[in-house]
Amino acid sequence: MRYREEFIVKPGAKLHLDQIDPAYKGRHESHDKAAPEIAASLEQMDRLQNLLYADGNQSLLVVLQALDAAGKDGVIRHLFTGMNPQGVRVVGFKQPSAEERAHDFLWRVHQNAPARGEVVIYNRSHYEDVLVVRVHELVPRKTWSRRYDLINDFERMLVANGTRILKFYLHISPSEQLDRFKQRLDDPQRQWKISESDYDERKLWPKYIEAYQDAIEHTSNDTAPWFVIPANHKWFRNLAIAEIISDTMDGMGLKLPSPRVDLAEIRKKYHAAADEHAPTKR
Ligand code: ATP
Ligand code: MG
């Protein structure tokens, strides 16, 4: 079975995150064994992104959501840096600015949606408005609970306009998160990433899990599915996501556009001379 089928959250299904093993390794035993498959998926993604760009009719939106240190940045570094930067954009969503707060919650998100031909990765997204906002009670329940429908409508509109949407929740265990915080603490290259608020947020783990379950259950559908990716093993997380993205792009029916000019005509006009590089005599 492909990971697309295995990890998709079926529309209408109940999600029990506590029953999904974050350390799952699927059909693979180790990174070494999986490495050739990861490389093949990355090659395929690169090839298909070129087609997407050339085709210019559709676009791809990848949403990454997770608790701190679950690997959003790692996914971006490992899976998208192989693509042509011309057609790929990463957008990070932090706490909204005063201007953003003065608009509806989808305003900043819509502005950054992919144009035709583009791949856009959201590092956090509009889902923060039903996750952190809910957990910290930044707006009343009646406000955030209405947002699921608004999100579904918004995403349906993007899809109708030619965008494929794939949403990934990177699923790690609390102990794996603590290990990763500790590694950051001990690594001079990454100490800047640690903040005490990361440790405070950890205490809210069960509330976040509840918020994630609700959000995913309400917004996983055929047009914009969610995937829960076991992410304790970084290589497995990369493997599964790369496979899902490349399978999806493969099914988008992308093709090179036909040339807009008469090739035979151009050949005759500019390349007929024996030495085409010879300067023309006046
Ligand atoms: P890192 O892995 O480097 O910590 P990060 O994505 O956690 O990356 P931070 O700058 O640490 O980046 O955190 C951004 C913060 O902004 C997160 O705590 C997130 O919950 C918060 N945020 C994002 N969107 C919203 C929103 N709509 N309302 C309130 N907070 C938000
Ligand atoms: Mg953070």
mmCIF file of C-alpha atoms and ligand atoms in Angstrom:
data_model
loop_
_atom_site.group_PDB
_atom_site.id
_atom_site.type_symbol
_atom_site.label_atom_id
_atom_site.label_comp_id
_atom_site.label_asym_id
_atom_site.label_seq_id
_atom_site.Cartn_x
_atom_site.Cartn_y
_atom_site.Cartn_z
ATOM 1 C CA MET A 1 0.000 0.000 0.000
ATOM 2 C CA ARG A 2 1.227 3.505 -0.791
ATOM 3 C CA TYR A 3 1.622 5.930 2.098
ATOM 4 C CA ARG A 4 -0.956 8.210 0.521
ATOM 5 C CA GLU A 5 -3.628 5.620 1.252
ATOM 6 C CA GLU A 6 -2.157 4.550 4.554
ATOM 7 C CA PHE A 7 -1.932 7.953 6.224
ATOM 8 C CA ILE A 8 -4.861 9.814 4.713
ATOM 9 C CA VAL A 9 -7.516 10.830 7.226
ATOM 10 C CA LYS A 10 -10.717 9.575 5.643
ATOM 11 C CA PRO A 11 -13.493 12.151 5.459
ATOM 12 C CA GLY A 12 -15.937 11.697 8.301
ATOM 13 C CA ALA A 13 -13.708 9.240 10.197
ATOM 14 C CA LYS A 14 -12.899 9.661 13.882
ATOM 15 C CA LEU A 15 -9.244 10.359 14.521
ATOM 16 C CA HIS A 16 -7.461 8.929 17.562
ATOM 17 C CA LEU A 17 -3.969 10.353 17.569
ATOM 18 C CA ASP A 18 -3.086 8.399 20.708
ATOM 19 C CA GLN A 19 -3.574 5.217 18.705
ATOM 20 C CA ILE A 20 -1.105 6.196 16.004
ATOM 21 C CA ASP A 21 2.482 5.204 16.761
ATOM 22 C CA PRO A 22 4.798 8.217 16.187
ATOM 23 C CA ALA A 23 7.756 5.827 15.859
ATOM 24 C CA TYR A 24 6.154 3.779 13.055
ATOM 25 C CA LYS A 25 8.539 2.831 10.243
ATOM 26 C CA GLY A 26 6.152 1.256 7.772
ATOM 27 C CA ARG A 27 7.624 -1.246 5.359
ATOM 28 C CA HIS A 28 11.117 0.127 5.948
ATOM 29 C CA GLU A 29 13.598 -0.948 8.584
ATOM 30 C CA SER A 30 16.196 1.757 8.465
ATOM 31 C CA HIS A 31 17.275 4.955 6.850
ATOM 32 C CA ASP A 32 19.907 3.135 4.782
ATOM 33 C CA LYS A 33 17.305 0.893 3.229
ATOM 34 C CA ALA A 34 14.915 3.784 2.598
ATOM 35 C CA ALA A 35 17.462 6.221 1.179
ATOM 36 C CA PRO A 36 17.199 5.110 -2.486
ATOM 37 C CA GLU A 37 13.403 5.454 -2.343
ATOM 38 C CA ILE A 38 13.630 8.923 -0.827
ATOM 39 C CA ALA A 39 16.068 9.926 -3.562
ATOM 40 C CA ALA A 40 13.746 8.553 -6.250
ATOM 41 C CA SER A 41 10.754 10.471 -4.873
ATOM 42 C CA LEU A 42 12.777 13.686 -4.697
ATOM 43 C CA GLU A 43 13.856 13.262 -8.299
ATOM 44 C CA GLN A 44 10.272 12.693 -9.320
ATOM 45 C CA MET A 45 9.121 15.780 -7.366
ATOM 46 C CA ASP A 46 11.751 17.884 -9.073
ATOM 47 C CA ARG A 47 10.758 16.613 -12.507
ATOM 48 C CA LEU A 48 7.042 17.164 -11.864
ATOM 49 C CA GLN A 49 7.588 20.624 -10.434
ATOM 50 C CA ASN A 50 9.231 21.601 -13.703
ATOM 51 C CA LEU A 51 6.194 20.293 -15.532
ATOM 52 C CA LEU A 52 3.823 22.123 -13.198
ATOM 53 C CA TYR A 53 5.704 25.344 -13.879
ATOM 54 C CA ALA A 54 5.817 24.812 -17.631
ATOM 55 C CA ASP A 55 2.189 23.705 -17.790
ATOM 56 C CA GLY A 56 1.149 26.812 -15.875
ATOM 57 C CA ASN A 57 -2.463 25.799 -15.274
ATOM 58 C CA GLN A 58 -2.443 24.243 -11.823
ATOM 59 C CA SER A 59 -0.655 24.768 -8.537
ATOM 60 C CA LEU A 60 0.239 22.853 -5.393
ATOM 61 C CA LEU A 61 -0.220 23.939 -1.794
ATOM 62 C CA VAL A 62 1.459 21.939 0.961
ATOM 63 C CA VAL A 63 0.379 22.746 4.507
ATOM 64 C CA LEU A 64 2.716 21.724 7.336
ATOM 65 C CA GLN A 65 1.363 21.713 10.866
ATOM 66 C CA ALA A 66 2.927 20.305 14.006
ATOM 67 C CA LEU A 67 3.955 20.991 17.552
ATOM 68 C CA ASP A 68 7.391 22.506 18.165
ATOM 69 C CA ALA A 69 10.421 20.497 17.043
ATOM 70 C CA ALA A 70 8.305 17.988 15.127
ATOM 71 C CA GLY A 71 10.248 18.737 11.964
ATOM 72 C CA LYS A 72 8.461 21.288 9.801
ATOM 73 C CA ASP A 73 11.741 23.014 9.011
ATOM 74 C CA GLY A 74 13.448 19.683 8.346
ATOM 75 C CA VAL A 75 10.780 18.687 5.834
ATOM 76 C CA ILE A 76 11.226 21.952 3.988
ATOM 77 C CA ARG A 77 15.011 21.629 3.943
ATOM 78 C CA HIS A 78 15.055 18.015 2.844
ATOM 79 C CA LEU A 79 12.181 17.860 0.410
ATOM 80 C CA PHE A 80 11.944 21.194 -1.331
ATOM 81 C CA THR A 81 15.476 22.472 -1.731
ATOM 82 C CA GLY A 82 15.908 20.121 -4.704
ATOM 83 C CA MET A 83 13.234 21.961 -6.642
ATOM 84 C CA ASN A 84 13.792 24.925 -8.927
ATOM 85 C CA PRO A 85 13.525 27.970 -6.625
ATOM 86 C CA GLN A 86 11.830 29.880 -9.397
ATOM 87 C CA GLY A 87 8.602 28.036 -8.900
ATOM 88 C CA VAL A 88 8.667 27.284 -5.170
ATOM 89 C CA ARG A 89 7.851 29.528 -2.226
ATOM 90 C CA VAL A 90 7.832 28.893 1.526
ATOM 91 C CA VAL A 91 5.537 31.016 3.648
ATOM 92 C CA GLY A 92 5.785 30.990 7.438
ATOM 93 C CA PHE A 93 2.859 32.135 9.552
ATOM 94 C CA LYS A 94 3.769 33.621 12.925
ATOM 95 C CA GLN A 95 1.636 35.564 15.335
ATOM 96 C CA PRO A 96 -0.432 37.931 13.196
ATOM 97 C CA SER A 97 0.698 41.546 12.900
ATOM 98 C CA ALA A 98 -1.595 44.432 13.842
ATOM 99 C CA GLU A 99 -2.532 44.838 10.194
ATOM 100 C CA GLU A 100 -3.267 41.142 9.787
ATOM 101 C CA ARG A 101 -5.362 41.119 12.955
ATOM 102 C CA ALA A 102 -7.444 43.962 11.565
ATOM 103 C CA HIS A 103 -8.617 41.655 8.747
ATOM 104 C CA ASP A 104 -10.332 38.274 8.675
ATOM 105 C CA PHE A 105 -8.126 35.293 9.586
ATOM 106 C CA LEU A 106 -7.869 34.071 5.993
ATOM 107 C CA TRP A 107 -6.734 37.397 4.568
ATOM 108 C CA ARG A 108 -2.989 36.856 4.973
ATOM 109 C CA VAL A 109 -3.350 33.234 3.945
ATOM 110 C CA HIS A 110 -5.192 33.927 0.698
ATOM 111 C CA GLN A 111 -2.641 36.574 -0.289
ATOM 112 C CA ASN A 112 0.029 33.913 -0.151
ATOM 113 C CA ALA A 113 -1.835 31.161 -1.976
ATOM 114 C CA PRO A 114 0.057 29.726 -4.955
ATOM 115 C CA ALA A 115 -0.247 31.295 -8.373
ATOM 116 C CA ARG A 116 -0.720 28.995 -11.361
ATOM 117 C CA GLY A 117 2.425 26.958 -11.905
ATOM 118 C CA GLU A 118 3.666 27.487 -8.375
ATOM 119 C CA VAL A 119 4.388 25.191 -5.418
ATOM 120 C CA VAL A 120 3.809 26.886 -2.077
ATOM 121 C CA ILE A 121 4.592 25.434 1.328
ATOM 122 C CA TYR A 122 2.859 26.857 4.365
ATOM 123 C CA ASN A 123 5.010 26.505 7.477
ATOM 124 C CA ARG A 124 2.051 26.798 9.885
ATOM 125 C CA SER A 125 -1.096 28.159 8.326
ATOM 126 C CA HIS A 126 -4.715 29.236 8.787
ATOM 127 C CA TYR A 127 -5.037 26.153 11.005
ATOM 128 C CA GLU A 128 -3.271 28.066 13.791
ATOM 129 C CA ASP A 129 -6.560 29.936 14.067
ATOM 130 C CA VAL A 130 -8.297 26.785 15.297
ATOM 131 C CA LEU A 131 -5.243 25.424 17.177
ATOM 132 C CA VAL A 132 -3.101 27.872 19.189
ATOM 133 C CA VAL A 133 -5.991 30.318 19.183
ATOM 134 C CA ARG A 134 -8.292 27.705 20.679
ATOM 135 C CA VAL A 135 -5.781 26.326 23.184
ATOM 136 C CA HIS A 136 -4.945 29.807 24.482
ATOM 137 C CA GLU A 137 -8.539 30.984 24.288
ATOM 138 C CA LEU A 138 -7.578 33.988 22.164
ATOM 139 C CA VAL A 139 -11.117 34.114 20.778
ATOM 140 C CA PRO A 140 -14.344 32.615 22.144
ATOM 141 C CA ARG A 141 -15.320 29.031 21.248
ATOM 142 C CA LYS A 142 -18.180 30.251 19.092
ATOM 143 C CA THR A 143 -15.661 32.125 16.904
ATOM 144 C CA TRP A 144 -13.122 29.379 16.353
ATOM 145 C CA SER A 145 -15.698 26.631 16.007
ATOM 146 C CA ARG A 146 -17.264 28.439 13.047
ATOM 147 C CA ARG A 147 -13.904 28.523 11.312
ATOM 148 C CA TYR A 148 -13.904 24.872 10.222
ATOM 149 C CA ASP A 149 -16.660 25.594 7.720
ATOM 150 C CA LEU A 150 -14.981 28.799 6.617
ATOM 151 C CA ILE A 151 -11.720 26.928 6.064
ATOM 152 C CA ASN A 152 -13.469 24.204 4.060
ATOM 153 C CA ASP A 153 -15.180 26.795 1.867
ATOM 154 C CA PHE A 154 -11.911 28.659 1.351
ATOM 155 C CA GLU A 155 -9.975 25.542 0.438
ATOM 156 C CA ARG A 156 -12.756 24.351 -1.876
ATOM 157 C CA MET A 157 -12.497 27.659 -3.683
ATOM 158 C CA LEU A 158 -8.736 27.282 -4.125
ATOM 159 C CA VAL A 159 -9.185 23.741 -5.406
ATOM 160 C CA ALA A 160 -11.858 24.874 -7.867
ATOM 161 C CA ASN A 161 -9.315 27.362 -9.138
ATOM 162 C CA GLY A 162 -6.763 24.645 -9.965
ATOM 163 C CA THR A 163 -4.840 24.224 -6.697
ATOM 164 C CA ARG A 164 -4.062 20.807 -5.225
ATOM 165 C CA ILE A 165 -3.930 20.942 -1.433
ATOM 166 C CA LEU A 166 -2.075 18.441 0.757
ATOM 167 C CA LYS A 167 -2.110 18.932 4.539
ATOM 168 C CA PHE A 168 0.389 17.184 6.788
ATOM 169 C CA TYR A 169 0.336 16.819 10.543
ATOM 170 C CA LEU A 170 3.768 15.687 11.790
ATOM 171 C CA HIS A 171 3.072 13.360 14.691
ATOM 172 C CA ILE A 172 5.805 13.051 17.342
ATOM 173 C CA SER A 173 5.702 11.787 20.923
ATOM 174 C CA PRO A 174 6.181 14.087 23.928
ATOM 175 C CA SER A 175 9.404 12.289 24.854
ATOM 176 C CA GLU A 176 10.813 12.688 21.351
ATOM 177 C CA GLN A 177 10.041 16.403 21.557
ATOM 178 C CA LEU A 178 11.870 16.681 24.872
ATOM 179 C CA ASP A 179 14.894 14.853 23.400
ATOM 180 C CA ARG A 180 14.959 17.285 20.496
ATOM 181 C CA PHE A 181 14.774 20.296 22.831
ATOM 182 C CA LYS A 182 17.702 18.840 24.742
ATOM 183 C CA GLN A 183 19.691 18.348 21.530
ATOM 184 C CA ARG A 184 19.059 21.984 20.627
ATOM 185 C CA LEU A 185 20.220 23.013 24.060
ATOM 186 C CA ASP A 186 23.479 21.128 23.595
ATOM 187 C CA ASP A 187 24.172 22.210 20.020
ATOM 188 C CA PRO A 188 25.700 25.703 19.690
ATOM 189 C CA GLN A 189 24.362 25.888 16.114
ATOM 190 C CA ARG A 190 20.805 25.471 17.284
ATOM 191 C CA GLN A 191 20.680 27.017 20.737
ATOM 192 C CA TRP A 192 19.104 30.148 19.305
ATOM 193 C CA LYS A 193 16.016 28.098 18.486
ATOM 194 C CA ILE A 194 15.221 27.306 22.115
ATOM 195 C CA SER A 195 12.851 29.467 24.060
ATOM 196 C CA GLU A 196 11.276 28.913 27.412
ATOM 197 C CA SER A 197 7.841 29.223 25.870
ATOM 198 C CA ASP A 198 8.542 25.954 24.032
ATOM 199 C CA TYR A 199 8.630 24.239 27.424
ATOM 200 C CA ASP A 200 5.466 26.054 28.551
ATOM 201 C CA GLU A 201 3.594 24.940 25.445
ATOM 202 C CA ARG A 202 4.548 21.327 26.221
ATOM 203 C CA LYS A 203 2.357 21.454 29.286
ATOM 204 C CA LEU A 204 -0.603 22.059 27.003
ATOM 205 C CA TRP A 205 0.084 18.908 24.960
ATOM 206 C CA PRO A 206 -3.299 17.203 25.625
ATOM 207 C CA LYS A 207 -5.162 20.377 24.725
ATOM 208 C CA TYR A 208 -3.206 20.686 21.482
ATOM 209 C CA ILE A 209 -3.897 17.065 20.612
ATOM 210 C CA GLU A 210 -7.599 17.608 21.196
ATOM 211 C CA ALA A 211 -7.523 20.738 19.026
ATOM 212 C CA TYR A 212 -5.604 18.939 16.264
ATOM 213 C CA GLN A 213 -7.985 15.985 16.284
ATOM 214 C CA ASP A 214 -11.015 18.236 15.964
ATOM 215 C CA ALA A 215 -9.451 20.402 13.287
ATOM 216 C CA ILE A 216 -8.319 17.441 11.201
ATOM 217 C CA GLU A 217 -11.632 15.592 11.543
ATOM 218 C CA HIS A 218 -13.595 18.652 10.441
ATOM 219 C CA THR A 219 -11.392 19.592 7.521
ATOM 220 C CA SER A 220 -10.107 16.403 5.927
ATOM 221 C CA ASN A 221 -12.018 15.866 2.722
ATOM 222 C CA ASP A 222 -11.518 14.630 -0.806
ATOM 223 C CA THR A 223 -10.612 18.054 -2.114
ATOM 224 C CA ALA A 224 -8.070 18.888 0.603
ATOM 225 C CA PRO A 225 -7.062 15.794 2.577
ATOM 226 C CA TRP A 226 -5.074 15.625 5.806
ATOM 227 C CA PHE A 227 -2.289 13.092 6.349
ATOM 228 C CA VAL A 228 -1.031 12.141 9.800
ATOM 229 C CA ILE A 229 2.667 11.353 9.407
ATOM 230 C CA PRO A 230 4.536 9.371 12.079
ATOM 231 C CA ALA A 231 7.502 11.684 12.591
ATOM 232 C CA ASN A 232 9.695 10.380 15.414
ATOM 233 C CA HIS A 233 12.046 9.038 12.734
ATOM 234 C CA LYS A 234 13.043 11.952 10.562
ATOM 235 C CA TRP A 235 13.963 9.765 7.586
ATOM 236 C CA PHE A 236 10.591 8.013 7.703
ATOM 237 C CA ARG A 237 8.747 11.331 7.878
ATOM 238 C CA ASN A 238 10.688 12.546 4.809
ATOM 239 C CA LEU A 239 10.112 9.299 2.943
ATOM 240 C CA ALA A 240 6.352 9.272 3.529
ATOM 241 C CA ILE A 241 5.798 12.925 2.684
ATOM 242 C CA ALA A 242 7.987 12.782 -0.431
ATOM 243 C CA GLU A 243 6.099 9.709 -1.653
ATOM 244 C CA ILE A 244 2.702 11.327 -1.044
ATOM 245 C CA ILE A 245 3.671 14.535 -2.796
ATOM 246 C CA SER A 246 5.213 12.804 -5.791
ATOM 247 C CA ASP A 247 2.253 10.404 -6.148
ATOM 248 C CA THR A 248 -0.124 13.361 -5.998
ATOM 249 C CA MET A 249 1.776 15.406 -8.570
ATOM 250 C CA ASP A 250 1.988 12.344 -10.768
ATOM 251 C CA GLY A 251 -1.803 12.207 -10.804
ATOM 252 C CA MET A 252 -2.277 15.845 -11.790
ATOM 253 C CA GLY A 253 -2.093 15.161 -15.523
ATOM 254 C CA LEU A 254 0.711 17.671 -16.013
ATOM 255 C CA LYS A 255 2.125 18.022 -19.462
ATOM 256 C CA LEU A 256 4.486 20.251 -21.350
ATOM 257 C CA PRO A 257 2.623 22.871 -23.326
ATOM 258 C CA SER A 258 2.890 22.513 -27.081
ATOM 259 C CA PRO A 259 5.188 25.054 -28.736
ATOM 260 C CA ARG A 260 3.488 28.310 -29.606
ATOM 261 C CA VAL A 261 5.449 28.775 -32.792
ATOM 262 C CA ASP A 262 6.007 26.867 -36.024
ATOM 263 C CA LEU A 263 9.210 24.964 -35.272
ATOM 264 C CA ALA A 264 9.890 24.022 -38.898
ATOM 265 C CA GLU A 265 9.539 27.643 -39.891
ATOM 266 C CA ILE A 266 11.971 28.802 -37.187
ATOM 267 C CA ARG A 267 14.452 26.097 -38.104
ATOM 268 C CA LYS A 268 14.365 27.131 -41.722
ATOM 269 C CA LYS A 269 14.625 30.825 -40.937
ATOM 270 C CA TYR A 270 17.446 30.767 -38.389
ATOM 271 C CA HIS A 271 19.238 27.444 -38.641
ATOM 272 C CA ALA A 272 19.346 26.652 -42.324
ATOM 273 C CA ALA A 273 22.912 27.913 -42.914
ATOM 274 C CA ALA A 274 25.752 25.396 -42.573
ATOM 275 C CA ASP A 275 27.397 27.400 -39.823
ATOM 276 C CA GLU A 276 24.642 28.931 -37.792
ATOM 277 C CA HIS A 277 27.079 30.838 -35.595
ATOM 278 C CA ALA A 278 28.703 32.670 -38.451
ATOM 279 C CA PRO A 279 28.051 36.404 -38.314
ATOM 280 C CA THR A 280 25.798 37.582 -41.120
ATOM 281 C CA LYS A 281 27.617 39.529 -43.853
ATOM 282 C CA ARG A 282 26.328 42.957 -44.689
HETATM 283 P P1 ATP B 1 10.471 27.023 15.240
HETATM 284 O O1 ATP B 1 10.352 25.570 14.933
HETATM 285 O O2 ATP B 1 11.694 27.610 14.679
HETATM 286 O O3 ATP B 1 10.197 27.346 16.653
HETATM 287 P P2 ATP B 1 7.888 28.152 14.752
HETATM 288 O O4 ATP B 1 6.975 27.931 13.575
HETATM 289 O O5 ATP B 1 7.478 27.536 16.030
HETATM 290 O O6 ATP B 1 9.320 27.677 14.336
HETATM 291 P P3 ATP B 1 8.035 30.567 16.173
HETATM 292 O O7 ATP B 1 8.448 31.947 15.795
HETATM 293 O O8 ATP B 1 8.678 29.869 17.305
HETATM 294 O O9 ATP B 1 8.083 29.689 14.873
HETATM 295 O O10 ATP B 1 6.490 30.564 16.493
HETATM 296 C C1 ATP B 1 5.519 31.163 15.747
HETATM 297 C C2 ATP B 1 4.343 31.238 16.672
HETATM 298 O O11 ATP B 1 3.302 31.968 16.064
HETATM 299 C C3 ATP B 1 3.817 29.882 17.047
HETATM 300 O O12 ATP B 1 3.779 29.744 18.430
HETATM 301 C C4 ATP B 1 2.410 29.886 16.476
HETATM 302 O O13 ATP B 1 1.503 29.165 17.241
HETATM 303 C C5 ATP B 1 2.108 31.374 16.468
HETATM 304 N N1 ATP B 1 1.020 31.705 15.542
HETATM 305 C C6 ATP B 1 0.944 31.418 14.228
HETATM 306 N N2 ATP B 1 -0.250 31.816 13.730
HETATM 307 C C7 ATP B 1 -0.930 32.347 14.757
HETATM 308 C C8 ATP B 1 -2.216 32.940 14.878
HETATM 309 N N3 ATP B 1 -3.041 33.042 13.838
HETATM 310 N N4 ATP B 1 -2.583 33.389 16.093
HETATM 311 C C9 ATP B 1 -1.767 33.285 17.141
HETATM 312 N N5 ATP B 1 -0.544 32.755 17.093
HETATM 313 C C10 ATP B 1 -0.124 32.295 15.922
HETATM 314 MG MG MG B 2 8.584 27.718 17.863
#
